[in-house]
Every structure is written in structure tokens, then in C-alpha cells.
PDB file of C-alpha atoms and ligand atoms in Angstrom:
ATOM      1  CA  MET M  18       0.000   0.000   0.000  1.00 49.00           C
ATOM      2  CA  ASN M  19       1.145   3.575  -0.625  1.00 51.00           C
ATOM      3  CA  LYS M  20       2.481   5.676   2.193  1.00 53.00           C
ATOM      4  CA  ILE M  21       0.553   8.814   2.994  1.00 60.00           C
ATOM      5  CA  ASP M  22       1.949  12.251   3.567  1.00 67.00           C
ATOM      6  CA  GLY M  23       2.922  12.973   7.208  1.00 64.00           C
ATOM      7  CA  ASN M  24       0.311  15.762   7.373  1.00 74.00           C
ATOM      8  CA  TYR M  25      -2.447  13.263   6.769  1.00 81.00           C
ATOM      9  CA  VAL M  26      -1.027  10.879   9.371  1.00 79.00           C
ATOM     10  CA  GLY M  27      -1.279  13.842  11.778  1.00 83.00           C
ATOM     11  CA  LEU M  28      -4.911  14.386  10.781  1.00 88.00           C
ATOM     12  CA  GLN M  29      -5.705  10.737  11.391  1.00 88.00           C
ATOM     13  CA  GLU M  30      -4.132  10.967  14.873  1.00 89.00           C
ATOM     14  CA  LYS M  31      -6.689  13.685  15.690  1.00 92.00           C
ATOM     15  CA  LEU M  32      -9.447  11.200  14.870  1.00 95.00           C
ATOM     16  CA  LYS M  33      -8.433   8.876  17.703  1.00 94.00           C
ATOM     17  CA  ILE M  34     -10.525   9.069  20.845  1.00 96.00           C
ATOM     18  CA  ASP M  35      -9.276  10.976  23.881  1.00 96.00           C
ATOM     19  CA  CYS M  36     -11.896  10.367  26.561  1.00 96.00           C
ATOM     20  CA  GLU M  37      -9.897  12.375  29.125  1.00 95.00           C
ATOM     21  CA  LYS M  38     -10.675  15.529  27.136  1.00 96.00           C
ATOM     22  CA  CYS M  39     -14.364  14.721  26.640  1.00 97.00           C
ATOM     23  CA  SER M  40     -17.494  15.229  28.711  1.00 97.00           C
ATOM     24  CA  ALA M  41     -18.685  11.609  28.193  1.00 98.00           C
ATOM     25  CA  LEU M  42     -20.762  12.652  25.198  1.00 98.00           C
ATOM     26  CA  CYS M  43     -21.309   9.133  23.834  1.00 98.00           C
ATOM     27  CA  CYS M  44     -22.498   7.938  27.255  1.00 98.00           C
ATOM     28  CA  VAL M  45     -25.313  10.510  27.153  1.00 98.00           C
ATOM     29  CA  ALA M  46     -26.093  11.360  23.550  1.00 98.00           C
ATOM     30  CA  LEU M  47     -26.574   7.828  22.228  1.00 97.00           C
ATOM     31  CA  PHE M  48     -29.378   5.317  22.585  1.00 97.00           C
ATOM     32  CA  CYS M  49     -28.050   2.236  24.433  1.00 96.00           C
ATOM     33  CA  SER M  50     -29.447  -1.240  24.928  1.00 96.00           C
ATOM     34  CA  ARG M  51     -28.465  -4.130  27.190  1.00 95.00           C
ATOM     35  CA  THR M  52     -28.558  -6.540  24.248  1.00 93.00           C
ATOM     36  CA  ASP M  53     -25.844  -4.504  22.504  1.00 92.00           C
ATOM     37  CA  GLY M  54     -23.601  -4.769  25.572  1.00 94.00           C
ATOM     38  CA  PHE M  55     -24.401  -1.600  27.502  1.00 96.00           C
ATOM     39  CA  PRO M  56     -25.244  -1.613  31.226  1.00 96.00           C
ATOM     40  CA  ALA M  57     -28.932  -0.714  30.715  1.00 96.00           C
ATOM     41  CA  ASN M  58     -31.458   0.359  28.122  1.00 97.00           C
ATOM     42  CA  LYS M  59     -31.582   4.112  27.831  1.00 97.00           C
ATOM     43  CA  ASP M  60     -32.853   6.724  25.388  1.00 97.00           C
ATOM     44  CA  ALA M  61     -30.616   9.149  23.522  1.00 97.00           C
ATOM     45  CA  GLY M  62     -29.971  12.233  25.647  1.00 97.00           C
ATOM     46  CA  ILE M  63     -30.287  10.405  28.981  1.00 97.00           C
ATOM     47  CA  PRO M  64     -26.998  10.063  30.905  1.00 97.00           C
ATOM     48  CA  CYS M  65     -25.747   6.575  31.736  1.00 98.00           C
ATOM     49  CA  LYS M  66     -25.948   6.103  35.509  1.00 97.00           C
ATOM     50  CA  HIS M  67     -22.229   5.248  35.620  1.00 98.00           C
ATOM     51  CA  ILE M  68     -20.989   8.714  34.603  1.00 98.00           C
ATOM     52  CA  LYS M  69     -19.154  10.317  37.517  1.00 97.00           C
ATOM     53  CA  ASN M  70     -19.114  14.056  38.290  1.00 95.00           C
ATOM     54  CA  ASP M  71     -15.810  14.421  36.432  1.00 95.00           C
ATOM     55  CA  PHE M  72     -17.356  12.677  33.351  1.00 97.00           C
ATOM     56  CA  ARG M  73     -15.314   9.502  33.886  1.00 97.00           C
ATOM     57  CA  CYS M  74     -16.941   6.063  33.995  1.00 97.00           C
ATOM     58  CA  ASP M  75     -17.228   4.540  37.468  1.00 97.00           C
ATOM     59  CA  ILE M  76     -16.984   0.980  36.119  1.00 97.00           C
ATOM     60  CA  HIS M  77     -14.288   1.633  33.519  1.00 95.00           C
ATOM     61  CA  SER M  78     -11.877  -0.940  34.991  1.00 94.00           C
ATOM     62  CA  LYS M  79     -14.646  -3.562  35.070  1.00 95.00           C
ATOM     63  CA  LEU M  80     -16.026  -3.138  31.548  1.00 94.00           C
ATOM     64  CA  VAL M  81     -14.234  -6.296  30.357  1.00 91.00           C
ATOM     65  CA  SER M  82     -15.220  -8.503  33.306  1.00 92.00           C
ATOM     66  CA  LYS M  83     -18.805  -7.226  33.137  1.00 94.00           C
ATOM     67  CA  LYS M  84     -18.855  -7.971  29.385  1.00 91.00           C
ATOM     68  CA  MET M  85     -19.936  -4.442  28.424  1.00 95.00           C
ATOM     69  CA  ARG M  86     -19.171  -5.058  24.749  1.00 93.00           C
ATOM     70  CA  GLY M  87     -21.049  -1.988  23.542  1.00 95.00           C
ATOM     71  CA  CYS M  88     -19.060   0.337  25.818  1.00 96.00           C
ATOM     72  CA  LEU M  89     -15.774  -1.348  24.889  1.00 94.00           C
ATOM     73  CA  ALA M  90     -16.437  -1.272  21.160  1.00 93.00           C
ATOM     74  CA  TYR M  91     -17.657   2.295  20.734  1.00 96.00           C
ATOM     75  CA  ASP M  92     -15.310   4.718  18.988  1.00 96.00           C
ATOM     76  CA  CYS M  93     -16.351   8.285  18.142  1.00 97.00           C
ATOM     77  CA  PHE M  94     -13.432   9.037  15.770  1.00 97.00           C
ATOM     78  CA  GLY M  95     -12.394  11.849  18.119  1.00 97.00           C
ATOM     79  CA  ALA M  96     -15.743  13.648  17.822  1.00 98.00           C
ATOM     80  CA  GLY M  97     -16.240  13.617  21.615  1.00 98.00           C
ATOM     81  CA  GLN M  98     -13.157  15.599  22.550  1.00 97.00           C
ATOM     82  CA  LYS M  99     -13.540  17.844  19.488  1.00 97.00           C
ATOM     83  CA  VAL M 100     -17.102  18.884  20.338  1.00 98.00           C
ATOM     84  CA  THR M 101     -16.368  19.228  24.066  1.00 97.00           C
ATOM     85  CA  GLN M 102     -13.653  21.715  23.137  1.00 95.00           C
ATOM     86  CA  LEU M 103     -15.801  23.599  20.621  1.00 95.00           C
ATOM     87  CA  TYR M 104     -17.592  25.084  23.622  1.00 95.00           C
ATOM     88  CA  PRO M 105     -16.016  27.481  26.150  1.00 93.00           C
ATOM     89  CA  PHE M 106     -14.578  25.877  29.305  1.00 88.00           C
ATOM     90  CA  GLY M 107     -17.416  25.047  31.719  1.00 88.00           C
ATOM     91  CA  VAL M 108     -20.127  24.897  29.044  1.00 94.00           C
ATOM     92  CA  ASP M 109     -21.266  21.274  28.829  1.00 96.00           C
ATOM     93  CA  TRP M 110     -24.464  19.221  28.696  1.00 97.00           C
ATOM     94  CA  LYS M 111     -24.570  18.877  32.492  1.00 96.00           C
ATOM     95  CA  SER M 112     -23.967  22.481  33.546  1.00 95.00           C
ATOM     96  CA  ASN M 113     -26.003  23.909  30.655  1.00 95.00           C
ATOM     97  CA  PRO M 114     -29.046  21.637  30.263  1.00 96.00           C
ATOM     98  CA  ASN M 115     -30.684  24.171  27.885  1.00 96.00           C
ATOM     99  CA  GLN M 116     -27.849  23.662  25.456  1.00 96.00           C
ATOM    100  CA  ALA M 117     -27.591  19.870  25.881  1.00 97.00           C
ATOM    101  CA  ASP M 118     -29.670  18.938  22.818  1.00 97.00           C
ATOM    102  CA  GLU M 119     -27.637  21.278  20.629  1.00 97.00           C
ATOM    103  CA  ILE M 120     -24.358  19.815  21.937  1.00 98.00           C
ATOM    104  CA  PHE M 121     -25.580  16.265  21.201  1.00 98.00           C
ATOM    105  CA  GLN M 122     -26.667  17.234  17.656  1.00 98.00           C
ATOM    106  CA  VAL M 123     -23.287  18.822  16.958  1.00 98.00           C
ATOM    107  CA  PHE M 124     -21.630  15.665  18.320  1.00 98.00           C
ATOM    108  CA  MET M 125     -23.618  13.446  15.948  1.00 98.00           C
ATOM    109  CA  ILE M 126     -22.702  15.628  12.943  1.00 98.00           C
ATOM    110  CA  VAL M 127     -19.011  15.825  13.849  1.00 98.00           C
ATOM    111  CA  PHE M 128     -18.992  12.054  14.428  1.00 98.00           C
ATOM    112  CA  GLN M 129     -20.188  11.522  10.834  1.00 98.00           C
ATOM    113  CA  LEU M 130     -17.670  13.998   9.428  1.00 98.00           C
ATOM    114  CA  HIS M 131     -14.780  12.486  11.393  1.00 98.00           C
ATOM    115  CA  GLN M 132     -15.767   8.982  10.308  1.00 97.00           C
ATOM    116  CA  MET M 133     -15.772  10.077   6.658  1.00 97.00           C
ATOM    117  CA  GLU M 134     -12.427  11.823   7.109  1.00 97.00           C
ATOM    118  CA  TRP M 135     -10.958   8.629   8.595  1.00 96.00           C
ATOM    119  CA  TYR M 136     -12.023   6.681   5.525  1.00 96.00           C
ATOM    120  CA  LEU M 137     -10.803   9.396   3.153  1.00 97.00           C
ATOM    121  CA  ILE M 138      -7.332   9.494   4.706  1.00 95.00           C
ATOM    122  CA  GLU M 139      -7.083   5.733   4.325  1.00 93.00           C
ATOM    123  CA  ALA M 140      -8.409   6.017   0.755  1.00 95.00           C
ATOM    124  CA  LEU M 141      -5.598   8.473   0.004  1.00 95.00           C
ATOM    125  CA  SER M 142      -3.045   5.851   1.069  1.00 91.00           C
ATOM    126  CA  LEU M 143      -4.651   3.298  -1.256  1.00 91.00           C
ATOM    127  CA  ALA M 144      -5.646   5.205  -4.395  1.00 93.00           C
ATOM    128  CA  VAL M 145      -3.458   4.874  -7.466  1.00 91.00           C
ATOM    129  CA  ASP M 146      -5.158   7.185  -9.966  1.00 93.00           C
ATOM    130  CA  GLU M 147      -3.857  10.764  -9.606  1.00 95.00           C
ATOM    131  CA  HIS M 148      -7.265  12.377 -10.330  1.00 96.00           C
ATOM    132  CA  LEU M 149      -8.843  10.215  -7.674  1.00 96.00           C
ATOM    133  CA  LYS M 150      -6.132  11.221  -5.190  1.00 95.00           C
ATOM    134  CA  SER M 151      -6.748  14.850  -5.937  1.00 96.00           C
ATOM    135  CA  ASP M 152     -10.525  14.407  -5.396  1.00 97.00           C
ATOM    136  CA  ILE M 153      -9.809  12.735  -2.056  1.00 97.00           C
ATOM    137  CA  MET M 154      -7.524  15.563  -0.925  1.00 96.00           C
ATOM    138  CA  GLU M 155     -10.219  18.091  -1.838  1.00 97.00           C
ATOM    139  CA  LEU M 156     -12.831  16.170   0.182  1.00 98.00           C
ATOM    140  CA  ILE M 157     -10.491  15.980   3.191  1.00 97.00           C
ATOM    141  CA  SER M 158      -9.943  19.708   2.965  1.00 96.00           C
ATOM    142  CA  GLN M 159     -13.718  20.314   2.866  1.00 97.00           C
ATOM    143  CA  ASP M 160     -14.168  18.041   5.879  1.00 97.00           C
ATOM    144  CA  GLU M 161     -11.516  19.936   7.849  1.00 96.00           C
ATOM    145  CA  GLN M 162     -13.172  23.250   6.982  1.00 97.00           C
ATOM    146  CA  MET M 163     -16.597  22.013   8.084  1.00 98.00           C
ATOM    147  CA  THR M 164     -15.439  20.752  11.476  1.00 97.00           C
ATOM    148  CA  ALA M 165     -13.472  23.963  12.106  1.00 96.00           C
ATOM    149  CA  GLN M 166     -16.703  25.959  12.191  1.00 97.00           C
ATOM    150  CA  ARG M 167     -18.720  27.192  15.170  1.00 96.00           C
ATOM    151  CA  PRO M 168     -21.401  24.865  16.609  1.00 97.00           C
ATOM    152  CA  ASP M 169     -24.274  26.938  15.109  1.00 97.00           C
ATOM    153  CA  GLU M 170     -22.613  26.737  11.675  1.00 98.00           C
ATOM    154  CA  ILE M 171     -22.031  22.997  11.989  1.00 98.00           C
ATOM    155  CA  LEU M 172     -25.752  22.524  12.632  1.00 98.00           C
ATOM    156  CA  ARG M 173     -26.517  24.140   9.257  1.00 98.00           C
ATOM    157  CA  LEU M 174     -24.123  22.012   7.184  1.00 98.00           C
ATOM    158  CA  ASP M 175     -25.431  19.952   4.258  1.00 97.00           C
ATOM    159  CA  VAL M 176     -23.828  16.707   5.405  1.00 98.00           C
ATOM    160  CA  ASP M 177     -25.958  14.517   3.107  1.00 97.00           C
ATOM    161  CA  SER M 178     -24.593  16.085  -0.098  1.00 97.00           C
ATOM    162  CA  TYR M 179     -21.060  15.821   1.194  1.00 98.00           C
ATOM    163  CA  ARG M 180     -21.634  12.169   2.161  1.00 97.00           C
ATOM    164  CA  GLN M 181     -22.811  11.335  -1.368  1.00 97.00           C
ATOM    165  CA  ASN M 182     -19.577  12.685  -2.809  1.00 97.00           C
ATOM    166  CA  VAL M 183     -17.521  10.812  -0.230  1.00 98.00           C
ATOM    167  CA  ASN M 184     -19.364   7.539  -0.864  1.00 95.00           C
ATOM    168  CA  GLN M 185     -18.837   7.779  -4.626  1.00 95.00           C
ATOM    169  CA  THR M 186     -15.147   8.441  -4.147  1.00 97.00           C
ATOM    170  CA  LEU M 187     -14.649   5.635  -1.619  1.00 95.00           C
ATOM    171  CA  LYS M 188     -16.463   3.235  -3.944  1.00 91.00           C
ATOM    172  CA  LYS M 189     -14.029   4.086  -6.741  1.00 93.00           C
ATOM    173  CA  VAL M 190     -11.039   3.445  -4.454  1.00 94.00           C
ATOM    174  CA  SER M 191     -12.525   0.177  -3.232  1.00 89.00           C
ATOM    175  CA  GLU M 192     -13.015  -0.925  -6.837  1.00 88.00           C
ATOM    176  CA  GLU M 193      -9.461   0.054  -7.665  1.00 89.00           C
ATOM    177  CA  ILE M 194      -7.899  -2.125  -4.960  1.00 87.00           C
ATOM    178  CA  THR M 195     -10.188  -5.164  -4.811  1.00 85.00           C
ATOM    179  CA  THR M 196     -10.808  -7.848  -7.408  1.00 79.00           C
ATOM    180  CA  SER M 197     -14.411  -8.883  -6.640  1.00 66.00           C
ATOM    181  CA  HIS M 198     -17.263  -6.368  -6.645  1.00 60.00           C
ATOM    182  CA  SER M 199     -20.863  -7.427  -6.227  1.00 58.00           C
ATOM    183  CA  GLY M 200     -22.207  -3.920  -5.568  1.00 57.00           C
ATOM    184  CA  CYS M 201     -24.835  -5.107  -3.083  1.00 62.00           C
ATOM    185  CA  VAL M 202     -25.001  -5.919   0.605  1.00 63.00           C
ATOM    186  CA  LYS M 203     -23.736  -9.451   1.229  1.00 86.00           C
ATOM    187  CA  ASP M 204     -24.779 -11.606   4.132  1.00 91.00           C
ATOM    188  CA  PHE M 205     -21.974 -13.732   5.610  1.00 95.00           C
ATOM    189  CA  PHE M 206     -23.590 -14.100   9.022  1.00 94.00           C
ATOM    190  CA  GLY M 207     -21.815 -16.980  10.808  1.00 96.00           C
ATOM    191  CA  LYS M 208     -20.061 -18.132   7.625  1.00 97.00           C
ATOM    192  CA  ASP M 209     -16.993 -20.281   8.177  1.00 97.00           C
ATOM    193  CA  PHE M 210     -14.359 -19.177   5.662  1.00 95.00           C
ATOM    194  CA  LYS M 211     -12.009 -21.969   6.810  1.00 85.00           C
ATOM    195  CA  ARG M 212      -8.583 -20.335   6.326  1.00 94.00           C
ATOM    196  CA  ALA M 213      -9.569 -19.359   2.781  1.00 97.00           C
ATOM    197  CA  ASN M 214      -7.595 -17.145   0.457  1.00 97.00           C
ATOM    198  CA  LEU M 215      -9.696 -13.959   0.459  1.00 96.00           C
ATOM    199  CA  ASP M 216      -7.075 -11.640  -1.016  1.00 95.00           C
ATOM    200  CA  GLY M 217      -8.674  -8.734  -2.867  1.00 93.00           C
ATOM    201  CA  ARG M 218     -12.229  -9.597  -1.760  1.00 93.00           C
ATOM    202  CA  ASP M 219     -14.653  -6.698  -1.405  1.00 92.00           C
ATOM    203  CA  PHE M 220     -16.621  -7.107   1.838  1.00 94.00           C
ATOM    204  CA  SER M 221     -17.910  -3.512   1.735  1.00 91.00           C
ATOM    205  CA  MET M 222     -21.172  -3.135   3.699  1.00 91.00           C
ATOM    206  CA  SER M 223     -21.285  -6.899   4.267  1.00 94.00           C
ATOM    207  CA  LEU M 224     -22.788  -8.559   7.309  1.00 96.00           C
ATOM    208  CA  MET M 225     -19.791 -10.397   8.770  1.00 97.00           C
ATOM    209  CA  ILE M 226     -21.431 -10.997  12.158  1.00 96.00           C
ATOM    210  CA  ALA M 227     -19.891 -14.083  13.821  1.00 97.00           C
ATOM    211  CA  ALA M 228     -18.166 -15.034  10.542  1.00 98.00           C
ATOM    212  CA  ASN M 229     -15.037 -17.138  11.005  1.00 98.00           C
ATOM    213  CA  LEU M 230     -12.066 -15.440   9.339  1.00 98.00           C
ATOM    214  CA  GLU M 231      -9.427 -17.163  11.479  1.00 97.00           C
ATOM    215  CA  GLY M 232      -6.247 -17.794   9.522  1.00 96.00           C
ATOM    216  CA  CYS M 233      -7.661 -16.448   6.233  1.00 98.00           C
ATOM    217  CA  SER M 234      -5.423 -14.582   3.816  1.00 98.00           C
ATOM    218  CA  LEU M 235      -6.890 -11.077   3.552  1.00 97.00           C
ATOM    219  CA  ARG M 236      -4.412  -8.921   1.670  1.00 95.00           C
ATOM    220  CA  HIS M 237      -6.149  -5.915   0.072  1.00 93.00           C
ATOM    221  CA  ALA M 238      -9.571  -7.120   1.227  1.00 95.00           C
ATOM    222  CA  SER M 239     -11.911  -4.168   1.808  1.00 94.00           C
ATOM    223  CA  PHE M 240     -14.150  -3.995   4.892  1.00 95.00           C
ATOM    224  CA  LEU M 241     -15.695  -0.583   4.209  1.00 93.00           C
ATOM    225  CA  GLY M 242     -18.730  -0.303   6.508  1.00 92.00           C
ATOM    226  CA  ALA M 243     -18.876  -4.072   7.174  1.00 95.00           C
ATOM    227  CA  ASP M 244     -20.566  -5.255  10.361  1.00 96.00           C
ATOM    228  CA  MET M 245     -17.793  -7.200  12.133  1.00 96.00           C
ATOM    229  CA  ARG M 246     -19.552  -7.941  15.433  1.00 95.00           C
ATOM    230  CA  ASP M 247     -18.236 -11.191  16.925  1.00 95.00           C
ATOM    231  CA  ALA M 248     -16.336 -12.058  13.728  1.00 97.00           C
ATOM    232  CA  ASN M 249     -13.500 -14.415  14.623  1.00 98.00           C
ATOM    233  CA  ILE M 250     -10.217 -12.757  13.683  1.00 98.00           C
ATOM    234  CA  LYS M 251      -7.995 -14.695  16.080  1.00 97.00           C
ATOM    235  CA  ASN M 252      -4.574 -15.620  14.640  1.00 96.00           C
ATOM    236  CA  THR M 253      -5.427 -13.598  11.538  1.00 97.00           C
ATOM    237  CA  ASP M 254      -3.305 -11.069   9.668  1.00 98.00           C
ATOM    238  CA  LEU M 255      -5.434  -8.036   8.790  1.00 98.00           C
ATOM    239  CA  SER M 256      -2.475  -5.691   8.425  1.00 97.00           C
ATOM    240  CA  GLN M 257      -2.991  -5.288   4.661  1.00 95.00           C
ATOM    241  CA  CYS M 258      -6.806  -4.909   4.801  1.00 96.00           C
ATOM    242  CA  ALA M 259      -8.478  -1.699   3.709  1.00 94.00           C
ATOM    243  CA  PHE M 260     -11.067   0.500   5.442  1.00 95.00           C
ATOM    244  CA  LEU M 261     -11.064  -1.193   8.825  1.00 96.00           C
ATOM    245  CA  THR M 262     -11.991   1.019  11.774  1.00 95.00           C
ATOM    246  CA  GLN M 263     -11.254   0.721  15.477  1.00 95.00           C
ATOM    247  CA  MET M 264     -14.942   0.184  16.198  1.00 95.00           C
ATOM    248  CA  GLN M 265     -15.058  -2.809  13.835  1.00 96.00           C
ATOM    249  CA  ILE M 266     -11.977  -4.290  15.505  1.00 97.00           C
ATOM    250  CA  ASN M 267     -13.295  -3.656  19.021  1.00 95.00           C
ATOM    251  CA  SER M 268     -16.545  -5.430  18.174  1.00 95.00           C
ATOM    252  CA  ALA M 269     -14.829  -8.508  16.689  1.00 97.00           C
ATOM    253  CA  LYS M 270     -13.134 -11.386  18.521  1.00 96.00           C
ATOM    254  CA  GLY M 271      -9.358 -11.430  18.220  1.00 96.00           C
ATOM    255  CA  ASN M 272      -6.335 -12.393  20.289  1.00 96.00           C
ATOM    256  CA  GLY M 273      -2.699 -11.500  20.825  1.00 95.00           C
ATOM    257  CA  ASN M 274      -1.827 -13.053  17.463  1.00 96.00           C
ATOM    258  CA  THR M 275      -4.221 -10.857  15.484  1.00 97.00           C
ATOM    259  CA  LYS M 276      -2.290  -8.438  13.274  1.00 97.00           C
ATOM    260  CA  LEU M 277      -3.874  -5.056  12.505  1.00 97.00           C
ATOM    261  CA  PRO M 278      -3.175  -2.170  10.115  1.00 94.00           C
ATOM    262  CA  GLN M 279      -0.708   0.353  11.572  1.00 90.00           C
ATOM    263  CA  ASN M 280      -3.370   2.943  12.354  1.00 88.00           C
ATOM    264  CA  LEU M 281      -5.403   0.621  14.626  1.00 94.00           C
ATOM    265  CA  LEU M 282      -4.788  -0.641  18.156  1.00 93.00           C
ATOM    266  CA  LEU M 283      -5.091  -4.151  19.516  1.00 95.00           C
ATOM    267  CA  PRO M 284      -7.698  -4.041  22.323  1.00 93.00           C
ATOM    268  CA  ASP M 285      -5.976  -4.481  25.721  1.00 87.00           C
ATOM    269  CA  SER M 286      -8.174  -7.442  26.614  1.00 84.00           C
ATOM    270  CA  TRP M 287      -6.851  -9.416  23.591  1.00 89.00           C
ATOM    271  CA  LYS M 288      -3.179  -8.996  24.418  1.00 76.00           C
ATOM    272  CA  GLU M 289      -2.973 -11.897  26.886  1.00 71.00           C
ATOM    273  CA  LEU M 290      -5.106 -14.165  24.711  1.00 66.00           C
ATOM    274  CA  GLY M 291      -2.989 -16.591  22.700  1.00 64.00           C
ATOM    275  CA  ALA M 292      -4.106 -19.196  20.215  1.00 58.00           C
TER     276      ALA M 292
HETATM  277  S1  SF4 H 296     -17.544  10.510  22.934  1.00 81.07           S
HETATM  278 FE1  SF4 H 296     -15.570   9.649  22.266  1.00 81.07          FE
HETATM  279  S2  SF4 H 296     -14.010  10.740  23.444  1.00 81.07           S
HETATM  280 FE2  SF4 H 296     -16.005  11.047  24.461  1.00 81.07          FE
HETATM  281  S3  SF4 H 296     -16.122   9.449  26.035  1.00 81.07           S
HETATM  282 FE3  SF4 H 296     -17.130   8.661  24.163  1.00 81.07          FE
HETATM  283  S4  SF4 H 296     -15.524   7.558  23.035  1.00 81.07           S
HETATM  284 FE4  SF4 H 296     -14.503   8.861  24.570  1.00 81.07          FE
HETATM  285  S1  SF4 H 297     -20.893   2.107  31.554  1.00 81.07           S
HETATM  286 FE1  SF4 H 297     -19.337   3.670  31.418  1.00 81.07          FE
HETATM  287  S2  SF4 H 297     -18.567   3.572  29.284  1.00 81.07           S
HETATM  288 FE2  SF4 H 297     -20.526   2.472  29.379  1.00 81.07          FE
HETATM  289  S3  SF4 H 297     -22.085   3.996  28.768  1.00 81.07           S
HETATM  290 FE3  SF4 H 297     -21.934   3.995  31.025  1.00 81.07          FE
HETATM  291  S4  SF4 H 297     -20.448   5.612  31.539  1.00 81.07           S
HETATM  292 FE4  SF4 H 297     -20.224   5.111  29.355  1.00 81.07          FE
END
């Protein structure tokens, strides 16, 4: 795969979560359900009962033992700390309940923009065609400009139009790097791929829930938007896969022998797990 310019590596670093600099936005703004691995069912906008006064989680060290898979898997692409810091110090959903809904809406928009930027930066490292690269750089620049705006301006953005352009561009990159394109959602729920050679396969938007990918060869396979919950990626080399996100990895089942692309982290709870 191509190397990307250091500036873009820096941009991608900004899209990593920093919960210490956030006011627990995901733990309030999002709908949560017990079946998805959260402590309780709750509506969007209602704070989780485990948020402490300093916005930390009072069961953080027990999330693994309590099997809170939803909490462990969630990744906001850095939207939480970004939005927390868009507001003056001391202005947050708890101290300013009248502004809470606005803060949550801005968070949801910035989350989408950061997610698209994450994909675009990866696309830039993969694209071969120079025109396509230039389109990607333009879209990244637009994304940066949008998220640099004030909260009231962010609320007025036309994110849908931007998303259409991003999707078209990502599709072109995915087609450039993979060798099989079906163009429709594929259902591989629970499928056992049995150490298959899946090099160049396009799993974009596929349902990979509980699929067994252990030991498969996955060079240049694309997982753009695939649902990876409980997919078995133990002892599997995903280092050359395209469009994987931290949330997909966190929701899958790996171990200390799972190899990931450079921009993703092995979940702590996997590190002691061997074959
Ligand atoms: S919104 Fe993001 S940064 Fe904030 S607590 Fe959640 S994951 Fe962490
Ligand atoms: S348990 Fe902790 S991490 Fe999970 S939603 Fe509640 S506060 Fe957030």
C-alpha cells in the first residue's frame, strides 16, 4: 500500500478518541441497549448512571469482566473531545441543560464527518489514480473546513450532499484495490471461511457478524462499513486490509496473534489471549 503524507497521518491521529478531554458525550447522547452490551437500556440524551461528576466512567476498569461489549467497542473518531472543546470551558451538557440537545446534535454531525475523514485518509493511502487522489484531498480539505466551524454553523451544514460525494469516491477506491465487486449488501452471518484465500475480496457493507475469518489470507480485502460484530479474527493477519476502523476491531473477537493495520490498536483485553 502507498504511504501517505505525514500531514495526513497527523490528521488521522486527531481522529483517535481521547476520553480524558471529553465530557462523556457518547455515554449521554446515544441510545443504548443491554442486548448490545451496555449496562442498561436508555434513550438518547439520557446520561448513563455510571458517569461520575468528572465525566469519567465509574466501572471503567470492570467493563471487560462485566462484558460491556457496547461500551468497549464504541469509537467516536475523536468527535467527543472535538465537540467538548468547541464550547467554552465550563459549558457542557450537564452544567447547561438548555444547550444539551444542541451539543448532542453537533456531536452526531461531527462524528459523521470524522468517520468520513478517517475513511478518506485511508483512501488516500490506497488510491493509485492521480485524479482520484486529488478528489480525495479536496474532500479531506472540505471536511476539515466544516469541522473547524462554530457549533451553530455545523448545525446548518449539508452533510448529506457531502456524504454522497464521499461515498462515490470511496467506492471508486474500493473498486481500484479489490478484485471482486458485487455492488450489493452481502450476508456472511456466521459463515466459516475456513482459512480461505480472500485476497482482494470486497466485503464492503457486508454482514460479517460471527463469521469465522481465522487464519484467512486477507491482503487488500476491503471492509468498508462491514458489520464485524463477533467475527472471529484470532490468529489472523489483517495488516494489509483496507477500510477497517477501530470500532469494527473492538466489536470482533481477536487475540494477541491478530495483526492489525498500523493505524489501529489491539484491544488491551486481547493482548494476553494466545491461540
Ligand atoms: S464521545 Fe468519544 S471521546 Fe467522548 S467518552 Fe465517548 S468515546 Fe470517549
Ligand atoms: S458504563 Fe461507562 S462507558 Fe458504558 S455507557 Fe456507562 S459511563 Fe459510558
